PDB file of C-alpha atoms in Angstrom:
ATOM      1  CA  MET A   1     -44.620  13.152 -39.039  1.00 44.00           C
ATOM      2  CA  SER A   2     -41.099  12.045 -37.707  1.00 40.00           C
ATOM      3  CA  THR A   3     -37.675  10.419 -38.615  1.00 42.00           C
ATOM      4  CA  THR A   4     -36.899   7.479 -36.658  1.00 41.00           C
ATOM      5  CA  GLU A   5     -33.931   5.215 -35.972  1.00 39.00           C
ATOM      6  CA  ALA A   6     -33.605   2.365 -38.788  1.00 38.00           C
ATOM      7  CA  ARG A   7     -30.925  -0.296 -37.928  1.00 37.00           C
ATOM      8  CA  GLY A   8     -29.100   1.742 -35.626  1.00 38.00           C
ATOM      9  CA  GLN A   9     -28.791   4.818 -38.166  1.00 43.00           C
ATOM     10  CA  HIS A  10     -30.669   7.753 -37.618  1.00 42.00           C
ATOM     11  CA  ALA A  11     -31.493   9.716 -40.939  1.00 45.00           C
ATOM     12  CA  PRO A  12     -29.306  13.214 -41.203  1.00 51.00           C
ATOM     13  CA  THR A  13     -31.218  16.275 -40.459  1.00 61.00           C
ATOM     14  CA  ASP A  14     -31.144  17.865 -43.765  1.00 91.00           C
ATOM     15  CA  VAL A  15     -32.110  14.679 -45.931  1.00 94.00           C
ATOM     16  CA  ALA A  16     -34.588  13.297 -43.870  1.00 95.00           C
ATOM     17  CA  ALA A  17     -36.161  17.180 -43.619  1.00 96.00           C
ATOM     18  CA  VAL A  18     -36.435  16.767 -47.158  1.00 96.00           C
ATOM     19  CA  ALA A  19     -38.201  13.726 -47.289  1.00 97.00           C
ATOM     20  CA  GLU A  20     -40.059  14.598 -43.969  1.00 97.00           C
ATOM     21  CA  THR A  21     -41.532  17.904 -46.193  1.00 97.00           C
ATOM     22  CA  ILE A  22     -42.607  16.016 -49.025  1.00 98.00           C
ATOM     23  CA  MET A  23     -44.488  13.006 -47.228  1.00 98.00           C
ATOM     24  CA  GLN A  24     -46.442  16.170 -45.265  1.00 98.00           C
ATOM     25  CA  ARG A  25     -47.597  17.396 -48.051  1.00 98.00           C
ATOM     26  CA  LEU A  26     -48.472  14.437 -49.516  1.00 98.00           C
ATOM     27  CA  GLU A  27     -50.010  13.251 -46.394  1.00 98.00           C
ATOM     28  CA  LEU A  28     -52.279  16.776 -46.297  1.00 98.00           C
ATOM     29  CA  ALA A  29     -52.968  15.507 -49.635  1.00 98.00           C
ATOM     30  CA  TRP A  30     -54.609  11.951 -49.020  1.00 98.00           C
ATOM     31  CA  ASN A  31     -56.152  13.230 -45.870  1.00 98.00           C
ATOM     32  CA  ARG A  32     -58.074  16.158 -48.375  1.00 98.00           C
ATOM     33  CA  ALA A  33     -58.845  13.320 -50.260  1.00 98.00           C
ATOM     34  CA  ASP A  34     -57.068  15.779 -53.049  1.00 98.00           C
ATOM     35  CA  GLY A  35     -55.886  13.949 -55.840  1.00 98.00           C
ATOM     36  CA  ALA A  36     -54.027  16.733 -57.608  1.00 98.00           C
ATOM     37  CA  ALA A  37     -52.387  17.911 -54.518  1.00 98.00           C
ATOM     38  CA  PHE A  38     -50.926  14.330 -53.634  1.00 98.00           C
ATOM     39  CA  GLY A  39     -49.890  14.377 -57.244  1.00 98.00           C
ATOM     40  CA  GLU A  40     -47.506  17.561 -57.313  1.00 98.00           C
ATOM     41  CA  PRO A  41     -45.035  16.388 -55.676  1.00 98.00           C
ATOM     42  CA  PHE A  42     -43.969  13.612 -58.089  1.00 98.00           C
ATOM     43  CA  SER A  43     -41.839  14.282 -60.955  1.00 98.00           C
ATOM     44  CA  ALA A  44     -43.662  14.606 -64.761  1.00 97.00           C
ATOM     45  CA  ASP A  45     -42.638  10.820 -65.659  1.00 98.00           C
ATOM     46  CA  ALA A  46     -42.478   9.257 -62.346  1.00 98.00           C
ATOM     47  CA  ASP A  47     -43.112   5.974 -61.332  1.00 98.00           C
ATOM     48  CA  PHE A  48     -45.714   4.576 -58.788  1.00 98.00           C
ATOM     49  CA  VAL A  49     -46.129   0.858 -56.994  1.00 98.00           C
ATOM     50  CA  ALA A  50     -49.274   0.759 -56.034  1.00 94.00           C
ATOM     51  CA  ILE A  51     -49.834  -1.537 -52.295  1.00 90.00           C
ATOM     52  CA  ARG A  52     -51.449  -3.634 -54.532  1.00 88.00           C
ATOM     53  CA  GLY A  53     -48.977  -3.831 -56.830  1.00 93.00           C
ATOM     54  CA  ASP A  54     -49.597  -1.825 -60.341  1.00 94.00           C
ATOM     55  CA  LEU A  55     -47.744   0.049 -61.576  1.00 97.00           C
ATOM     56  CA  HIS A  56     -48.578   4.001 -62.213  1.00 97.00           C
ATOM     57  CA  THR A  57     -46.501   6.557 -64.646  1.00 98.00           C
ATOM     58  CA  GLY A  58     -46.784   9.884 -64.821  1.00 98.00           C
ATOM     59  CA  ARG A  59     -47.447  12.739 -62.171  1.00 98.00           C
ATOM     60  CA  GLU A  60     -51.431  13.084 -64.205  1.00 98.00           C
ATOM     61  CA  ALA A  61     -51.712   9.324 -63.884  1.00 98.00           C
ATOM     62  CA  ILE A  62     -50.876   9.179 -60.544  1.00 98.00           C
ATOM     63  CA  ALA A  63     -53.187  12.240 -59.790  1.00 98.00           C
ATOM     64  CA  ALA A  64     -55.789  10.819 -61.393  1.00 98.00           C
ATOM     65  CA  GLY A  65     -55.207   7.498 -60.112  1.00 97.00           C
ATOM     66  CA  HIS A  66     -55.262   8.592 -56.206  1.00 97.00           C
ATOM     67  CA  GLN A  67     -58.539  11.135 -56.985  1.00 98.00           C
ATOM     68  CA  GLN A  68     -60.088   7.732 -57.816  1.00 97.00           C
ATOM     69  CA  ILE A  69     -59.212   5.789 -55.044  1.00 96.00           C
ATOM     70  CA  PHE A  70     -60.625   9.350 -52.744  1.00 97.00           C
ATOM     71  CA  ASP A  71     -63.853   8.997 -54.408  1.00 97.00           C
ATOM     72  CA  THR A  72     -64.543   5.522 -54.290  1.00 96.00           C
ATOM     73  CA  ILE A  73     -62.685   2.324 -52.070  1.00 94.00           C
ATOM     74  CA  TYR A  74     -60.549   5.077 -50.210  1.00 96.00           C
ATOM     75  CA  ALA A  75     -63.733   7.498 -48.998  1.00 97.00           C
ATOM     76  CA  GLY A  76     -63.229   8.993 -46.198  1.00 97.00           C
ATOM     77  CA  SER A  77     -59.665   7.547 -45.405  1.00 97.00           C
ATOM     78  CA  THR A  78     -57.031   8.637 -43.317  1.00 98.00           C
ATOM     79  CA  VAL A  79     -52.749   8.431 -43.723  1.00 98.00           C
ATOM     80  CA  SER A  80     -49.459   9.368 -41.049  1.00 98.00           C
ATOM     81  CA  TYR A  81     -46.179   8.829 -42.839  1.00 98.00           C
ATOM     82  CA  GLU A  82     -43.306   8.318 -40.721  1.00 97.00           C
ATOM     83  CA  VAL A  83     -39.912   8.717 -42.016  1.00 97.00           C
ATOM     84  CA  LEU A  84     -37.860   6.126 -40.768  1.00 97.00           C
ATOM     85  CA  GLN A  85     -34.379   6.709 -42.548  1.00 96.00           C
ATOM     86  CA  ALA A  86     -33.234   8.679 -45.611  1.00 97.00           C
ATOM     87  CA  ARG A  87     -30.298   9.323 -46.847  1.00 96.00           C
ATOM     88  CA  GLU A  88     -28.306  10.805 -50.109  1.00 96.00           C
ATOM     89  CA  LEU A  89     -27.425   8.895 -52.969  1.00 96.00           C
ATOM     90  CA  ASP A  90     -25.911  11.751 -54.595  1.00 94.00           C
ATOM     91  CA  GLU A  91     -26.305  15.205 -54.686  1.00 91.00           C
ATOM     92  CA  GLN A  92     -29.296  15.172 -56.690  1.00 95.00           C
ATOM     93  CA  VAL A  93     -30.728  11.614 -55.340  1.00 97.00           C
ATOM     94  CA  ILE A  94     -32.433  11.030 -52.252  1.00 97.00           C
ATOM     95  CA  VAL A  95     -33.780   7.543 -50.862  1.00 98.00           C
ATOM     96  CA  ALA A  96     -35.893   7.156 -48.142  1.00 98.00           C
ATOM     97  CA  HIS A  97     -38.191   4.577 -46.257  1.00 98.00           C
ATOM     98  CA  ILE A  98     -41.128   5.382 -44.971  1.00 98.00           C
ATOM     99  CA  ARG A  99     -43.746   4.168 -42.571  1.00 98.00           C
ATOM    100  CA  GLY A 100     -47.517   4.951 -43.490  1.00 98.00           C
ATOM    101  CA  THR A 101     -50.619   4.249 -41.283  1.00 97.00           C
ATOM    102  CA  MET A 102     -53.806   4.488 -43.294  1.00 97.00           C
ATOM    103  CA  ASP A 103     -57.477   4.258 -41.473  1.00 97.00           C
ATOM    104  CA  ALA A 104     -60.030   3.702 -43.955  1.00 96.00           C
ATOM    105  CA  PRO A 105     -63.716   3.188 -42.860  1.00 96.00           C
ATOM    106  CA  GLY A 106     -64.396   0.560 -45.466  1.00 92.00           C
ATOM    107  CA  GLY A 107     -63.388  -0.911 -48.664  1.00 88.00           C
ATOM    108  CA  PRO A 108     -60.694  -3.813 -49.536  1.00 87.00           C
ATOM    109  CA  LEU A 109     -59.038  -2.076 -46.825  1.00 86.00           C
ATOM    110  CA  ALA A 110     -61.241  -1.097 -44.177  1.00 94.00           C
ATOM    111  CA  GLY A 111     -59.265  -1.187 -40.747  1.00 95.00           C
ATOM    112  CA  GLN A 112     -56.226   0.028 -39.742  1.00 96.00           C
ATOM    113  CA  HIS A 113     -53.159  -0.761 -42.535  1.00 95.00           C
ATOM    114  CA  ALA A 114     -49.283  -0.029 -42.403  1.00 96.00           C
ATOM    115  CA  CYS A 115     -46.939  -0.524 -45.508  1.00 97.00           C
ATOM    116  CA  THR A 116     -43.463   0.677 -46.108  1.00 98.00           C
ATOM    117  CA  ILE A 117     -42.532   3.194 -48.701  1.00 98.00           C
ATOM    118  CA  THR A 118     -39.234   3.420 -50.683  1.00 98.00           C
ATOM    119  CA  LEU A 119     -39.452   6.643 -52.066  1.00 98.00           C
ATOM    120  CA  VAL A 120     -36.554   7.683 -54.604  1.00 98.00           C
ATOM    121  CA  LEU A 121     -36.383  11.904 -54.679  1.00 98.00           C
ATOM    122  CA  LEU A 122     -34.379  13.262 -57.077  1.00 98.00           C
ATOM    123  CA  ARG A 123     -33.270  16.862 -57.694  1.00 96.00           C
ATOM    124  CA  HIS A 124     -34.665  19.322 -60.677  1.00 90.00           C
ATOM    125  CA  ASP A 125     -33.361  22.593 -60.303  1.00 87.00           C
ATOM    126  CA  ALA A 126     -33.692  24.185 -56.386  1.00 86.00           C
ATOM    127  CA  LYS A 127     -36.186  21.272 -55.852  1.00 93.00           C
ATOM    128  CA  TYR A 128     -36.329  17.692 -55.026  1.00 97.00           C
ATOM    129  CA  GLU A 129     -39.474  15.561 -56.898  1.00 98.00           C
ATOM    130  CA  ILE A 130     -40.414  12.172 -56.382  1.00 98.00           C
ATOM    131  CA  THR A 131     -39.814   9.974 -59.003  1.00 98.00           C
ATOM    132  CA  ALA A 132     -40.145   6.773 -57.697  1.00 98.00           C
ATOM    133  CA  PHE A 133     -42.321   5.259 -54.941  1.00 98.00           C
ATOM    134  CA  HIS A 134     -42.950   1.479 -53.892  1.00 98.00           C
ATOM    135  CA  ASN A 135     -45.686   0.949 -51.710  1.00 96.00           C
ATOM    136  CA  THR A 136     -45.730  -2.281 -49.895  1.00 95.00           C
ATOM    137  CA  LEU A 137     -48.438  -3.835 -47.242  1.00 94.00           C
ATOM    138  CA  VAL A 138     -47.280  -4.815 -44.156  1.00 95.00           C
ATOM    139  CA  THR A 139     -48.413  -8.050 -43.230  1.00 89.00           C
ATOM    140  CA  GLY A 140     -48.455 -10.092 -40.053  1.00 74.00           C
TER     141      GLY A 140
END
């Protein structure tokens, strides 16, 4: 997991560190095929747009949906995430763009694929949670 330059701007260290910490949690959960752990960083009412464009709302639905794919079409897959950029919109909100790479041994996305994620983090008390996650497959 690393922060890279995007469009000539480097994400501020503290803001990028927040995004990196959350993405490290997601990466670890995915690579352990642990849907409950994958859902933990999301807010209770979070929105998740999957790589095929379907919308999932709520931490529990996000966790259950991921456990289902970990057990079926993405069984044995691994991901890595890299924060491309992150910035504060205000003291409560961070928007970040992430590059994801998935290696899947089988299923509809067998092989290695990249995605770009738009991540919106909202501060709840002293911690940030994911309130919106939009995943787009990089083609070509």
